Coordinates of C-alpha atoms in Angstrom, one line a residue:
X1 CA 132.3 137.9 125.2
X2 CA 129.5 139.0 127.8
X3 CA 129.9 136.7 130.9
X4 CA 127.6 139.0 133.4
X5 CA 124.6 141.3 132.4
X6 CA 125.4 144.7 131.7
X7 CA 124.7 147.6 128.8
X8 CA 127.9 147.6 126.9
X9 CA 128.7 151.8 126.4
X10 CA 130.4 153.7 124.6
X11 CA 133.2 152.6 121.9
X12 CA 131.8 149.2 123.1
X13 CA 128.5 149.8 122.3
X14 CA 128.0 148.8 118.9
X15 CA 130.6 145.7 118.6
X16 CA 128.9 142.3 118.6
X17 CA 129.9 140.3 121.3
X18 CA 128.8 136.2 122.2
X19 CA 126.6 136.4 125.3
X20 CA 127.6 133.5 127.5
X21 CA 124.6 134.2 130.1
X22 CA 122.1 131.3 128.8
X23 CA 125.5 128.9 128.5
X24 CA 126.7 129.8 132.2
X25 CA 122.8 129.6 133.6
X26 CA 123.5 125.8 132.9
X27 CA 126.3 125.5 135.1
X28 CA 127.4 122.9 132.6
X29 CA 131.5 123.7 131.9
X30 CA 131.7 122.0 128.6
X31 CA 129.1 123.8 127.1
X32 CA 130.2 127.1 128.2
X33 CA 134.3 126.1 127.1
X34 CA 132.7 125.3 123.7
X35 CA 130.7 128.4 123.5
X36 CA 134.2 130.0 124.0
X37 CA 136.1 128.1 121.7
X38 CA 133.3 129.0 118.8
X39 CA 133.5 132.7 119.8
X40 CA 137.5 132.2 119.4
X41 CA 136.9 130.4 116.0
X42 CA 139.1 127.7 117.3
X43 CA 136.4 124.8 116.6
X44 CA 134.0 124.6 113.8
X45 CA 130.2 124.3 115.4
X46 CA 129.3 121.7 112.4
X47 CA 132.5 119.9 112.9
X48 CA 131.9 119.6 117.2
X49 CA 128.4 119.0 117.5
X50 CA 127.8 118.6 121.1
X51 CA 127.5 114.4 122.0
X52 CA 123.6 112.9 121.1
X53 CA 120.6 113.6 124.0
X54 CA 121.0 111.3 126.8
X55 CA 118.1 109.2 125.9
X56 CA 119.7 108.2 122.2
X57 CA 119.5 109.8 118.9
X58 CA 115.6 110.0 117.8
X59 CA 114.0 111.3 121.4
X60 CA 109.9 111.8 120.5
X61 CA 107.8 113.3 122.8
X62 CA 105.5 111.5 124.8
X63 CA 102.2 114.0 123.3
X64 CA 103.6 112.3 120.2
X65 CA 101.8 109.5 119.0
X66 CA 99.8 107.3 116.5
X67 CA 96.1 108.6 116.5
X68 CA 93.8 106.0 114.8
X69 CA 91.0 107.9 114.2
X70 CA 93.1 110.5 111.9
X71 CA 91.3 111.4 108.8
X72 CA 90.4 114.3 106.4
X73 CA 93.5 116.2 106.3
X74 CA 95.7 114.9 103.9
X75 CA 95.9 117.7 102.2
X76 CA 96.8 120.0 104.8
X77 CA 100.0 117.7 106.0
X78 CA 100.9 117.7 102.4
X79 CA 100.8 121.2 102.5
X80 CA 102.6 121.6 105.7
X81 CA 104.9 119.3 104.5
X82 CA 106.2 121.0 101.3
X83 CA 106.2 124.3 103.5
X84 CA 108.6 123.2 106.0
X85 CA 110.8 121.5 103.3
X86 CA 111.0 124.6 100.9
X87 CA 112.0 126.5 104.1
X88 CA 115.1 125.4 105.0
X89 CA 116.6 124.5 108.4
X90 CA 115.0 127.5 110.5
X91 CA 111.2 127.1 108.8
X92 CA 108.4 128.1 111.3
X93 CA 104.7 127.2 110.4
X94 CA 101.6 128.3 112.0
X95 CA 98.7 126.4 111.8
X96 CA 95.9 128.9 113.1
X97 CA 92.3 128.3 113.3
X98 CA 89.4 128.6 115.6
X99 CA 88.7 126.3 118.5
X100 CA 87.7 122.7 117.9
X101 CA 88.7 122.5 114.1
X102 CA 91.5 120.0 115.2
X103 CA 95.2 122.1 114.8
X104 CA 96.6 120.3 117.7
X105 CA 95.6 116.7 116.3
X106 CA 97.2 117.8 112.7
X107 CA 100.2 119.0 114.4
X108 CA 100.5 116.0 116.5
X109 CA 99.8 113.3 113.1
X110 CA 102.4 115.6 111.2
X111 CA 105.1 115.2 114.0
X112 CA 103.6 111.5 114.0
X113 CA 104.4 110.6 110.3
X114 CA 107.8 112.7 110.5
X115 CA 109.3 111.5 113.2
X116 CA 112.3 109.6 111.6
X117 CA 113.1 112.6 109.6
X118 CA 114.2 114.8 112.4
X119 CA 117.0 114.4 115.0
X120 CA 114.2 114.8 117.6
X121 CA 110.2 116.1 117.9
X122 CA 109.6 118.1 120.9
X123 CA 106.2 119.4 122.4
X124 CA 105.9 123.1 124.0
X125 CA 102.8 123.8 126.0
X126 CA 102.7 127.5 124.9
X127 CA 100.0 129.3 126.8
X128 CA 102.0 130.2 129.3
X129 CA 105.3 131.8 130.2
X130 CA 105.6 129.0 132.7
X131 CA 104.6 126.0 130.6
X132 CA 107.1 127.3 127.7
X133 CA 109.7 127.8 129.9
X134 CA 109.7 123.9 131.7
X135 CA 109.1 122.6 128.3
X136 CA 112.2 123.9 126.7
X137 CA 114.3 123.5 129.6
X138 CA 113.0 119.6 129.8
X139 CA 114.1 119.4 126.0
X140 CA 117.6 121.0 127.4
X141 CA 118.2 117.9 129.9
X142 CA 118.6 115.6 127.0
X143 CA 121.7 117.2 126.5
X144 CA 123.0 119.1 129.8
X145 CA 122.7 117.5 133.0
X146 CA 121.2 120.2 136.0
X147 CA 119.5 122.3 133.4
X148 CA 116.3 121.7 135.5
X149 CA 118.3 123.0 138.6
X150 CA 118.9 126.0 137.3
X151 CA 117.7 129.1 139.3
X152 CA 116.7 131.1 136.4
X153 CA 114.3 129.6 134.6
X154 CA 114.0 132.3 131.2
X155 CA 117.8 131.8 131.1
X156 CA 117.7 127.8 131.0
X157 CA 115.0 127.6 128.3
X158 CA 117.3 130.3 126.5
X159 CA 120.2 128.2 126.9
X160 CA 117.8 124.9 125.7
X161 CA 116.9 126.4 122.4
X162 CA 121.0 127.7 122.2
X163 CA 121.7 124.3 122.6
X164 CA 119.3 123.2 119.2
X165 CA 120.9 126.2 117.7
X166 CA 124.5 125.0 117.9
X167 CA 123.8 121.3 117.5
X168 CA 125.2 121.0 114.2
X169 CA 123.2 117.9 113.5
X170 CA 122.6 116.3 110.3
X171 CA 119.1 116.8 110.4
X172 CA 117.2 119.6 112.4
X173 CA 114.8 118.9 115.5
X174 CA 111.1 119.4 115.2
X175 CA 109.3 121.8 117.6
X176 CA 105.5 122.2 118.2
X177 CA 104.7 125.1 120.2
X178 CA 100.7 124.2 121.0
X179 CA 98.1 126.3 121.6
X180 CA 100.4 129.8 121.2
X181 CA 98.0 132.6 122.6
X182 CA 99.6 135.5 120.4
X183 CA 102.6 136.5 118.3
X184 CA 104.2 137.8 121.3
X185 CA 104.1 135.4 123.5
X186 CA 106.4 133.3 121.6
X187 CA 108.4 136.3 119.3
X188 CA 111.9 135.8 121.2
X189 CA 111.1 132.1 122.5
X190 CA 111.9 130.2 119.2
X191 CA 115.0 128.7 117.8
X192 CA 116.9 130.5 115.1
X193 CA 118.6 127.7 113.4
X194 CA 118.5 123.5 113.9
X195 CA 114.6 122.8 114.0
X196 CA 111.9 123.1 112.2
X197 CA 108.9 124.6 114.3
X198 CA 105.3 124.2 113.9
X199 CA 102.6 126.9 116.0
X200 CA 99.0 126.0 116.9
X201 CA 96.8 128.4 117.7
X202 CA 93.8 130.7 117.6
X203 CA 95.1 133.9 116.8
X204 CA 95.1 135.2 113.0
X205 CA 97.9 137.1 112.2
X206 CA 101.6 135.5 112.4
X207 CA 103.3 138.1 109.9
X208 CA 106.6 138.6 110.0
X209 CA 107.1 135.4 112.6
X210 CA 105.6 132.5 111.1
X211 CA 104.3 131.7 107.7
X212 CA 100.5 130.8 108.2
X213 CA 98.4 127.6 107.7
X214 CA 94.6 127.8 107.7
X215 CA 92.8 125.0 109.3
X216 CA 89.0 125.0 108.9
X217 CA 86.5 122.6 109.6
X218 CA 85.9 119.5 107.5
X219 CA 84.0 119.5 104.3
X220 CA 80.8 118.1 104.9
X221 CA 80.8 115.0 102.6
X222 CA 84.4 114.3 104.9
X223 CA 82.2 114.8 108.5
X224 CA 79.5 112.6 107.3
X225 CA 82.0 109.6 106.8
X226 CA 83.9 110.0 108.9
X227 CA 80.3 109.8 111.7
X228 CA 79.2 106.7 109.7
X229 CA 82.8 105.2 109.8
X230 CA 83.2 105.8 113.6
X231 CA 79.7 104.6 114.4
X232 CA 79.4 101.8 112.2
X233 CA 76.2 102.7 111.0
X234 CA 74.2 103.4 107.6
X235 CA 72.6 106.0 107.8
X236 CA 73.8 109.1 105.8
X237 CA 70.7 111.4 106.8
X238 CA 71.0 110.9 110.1
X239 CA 75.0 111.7 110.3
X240 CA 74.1 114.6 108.5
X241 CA 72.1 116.3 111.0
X242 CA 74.5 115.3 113.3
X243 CA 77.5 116.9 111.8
X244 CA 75.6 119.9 110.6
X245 CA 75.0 120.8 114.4
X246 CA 78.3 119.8 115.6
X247 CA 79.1 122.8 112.8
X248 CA 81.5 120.5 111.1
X249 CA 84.4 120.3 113.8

């Protein structure tokens, strides 16, 4: 068990050890006795879930919610939906596209529509070290009081996503991780187990972190309706033009 940071050498050097840093960061004691007690194998993670998130079972962000001028992209939630499904309890989706073609907005009406099938949705600003950091640590203070008082903030958002990890709830959180500038930035910031995790963003290779979801602009025929839905108006030829400038988006 490694309870301050060091470089384990010699005979100890290749025996695998719990690290209890991200668990003491919290200065939380039940969460580090239990991390203990699973290290021991004296309690059974599925069988001592730690107790619900402080604001009830079922938190949603607040970036989640209804949009009522969703349309067009049924096929692409049905297609996120089956991914994430067939995946298991550790599935992580990136929908990647360029700017403008609405990934945020799908991510958002998927986490919209799913929302009863997860033990929580959570939103991650991702383009920054800073905004992924506060994000995961707020999600932490559902379940640990002082997480946000921590002093070291890449410890606390460790601990967080530990914390998801080691739930053992019946159903897995979902995580959105928006606007994620590269593979990098996120490669050792994701959860390993307990949530399912969807990735918006511009760049166009995820291999080996995320399985991918193209998201293009709209189909023509689906721009045009959706200007003479919106507008109220008749005329096709004129929506047309108008969605042929705005190159689809």
């Amino acid at each position: 068990i490694l309870i301050e940071a060091c470089a384990p050498t010699g005979i100890l050097k290749n025996i695998a050890y719990t690290n209890l840093l991200p668990a003491r960061a919290l200065k939380d004691e039940r969460v580090v006795k239990r991390e203990i007690w699973l290290a021991l194998g004296l309690i059974d993670a599925e069988a001592t879930p730690l107790p619900p998130p402080s604001g009830g079972e079922g938190v949603v962000h607040r970036e989640v919610y209804k949009n009522p001028s969703f349309a067009g992209r049924e096929d692409l939630l049905d297609k996120l939906t089956q991914a994430l499904k067939s995946d298991g309890a550790a599935a992580v989706k990136a929908l990647r596209g360029t700017g403008g073609v609405g990934k945020t907005t799908l991510a958002r009406e998927f986490a919209y529509r799913h929302a009863a099938e997860y033990e929580g949705v959570w939103w991650v600003r991702a383009e920054s070290r800073d905004t992924l950091n506060a994000d995961r640590i707020d999600l932490g203070a559902h379940y640990v009081s002082g997480i946000a008082e921590a002093p070291d903030r890449d410890q606390a958002a460790l601990a967080a996503l530990d914390i998801i990890e080691r739930l053992g709830a019946l159903k897995p959180w979902l995580i959105v991780y928006d606007n994620v500038p590269d593979p990098d930035a996120i490669r050792d910031r994701l959860p390993k187990a307990g949530a399912h995790v969807i990735l918006t963003s511009r760049h166009d290779k995820f291999h080996g972190l995320a399985a991918e979801v193209d998201v293009d602009v709209f189909e023509p025929e689906i721009a045009i309706a959706m200007l003479l839905d919106r507008t109220g108006r008749n005329d096709e030829a004129g929506a047309a033009e108008v969605a042929q400038a705005l190159g689809y988006l």
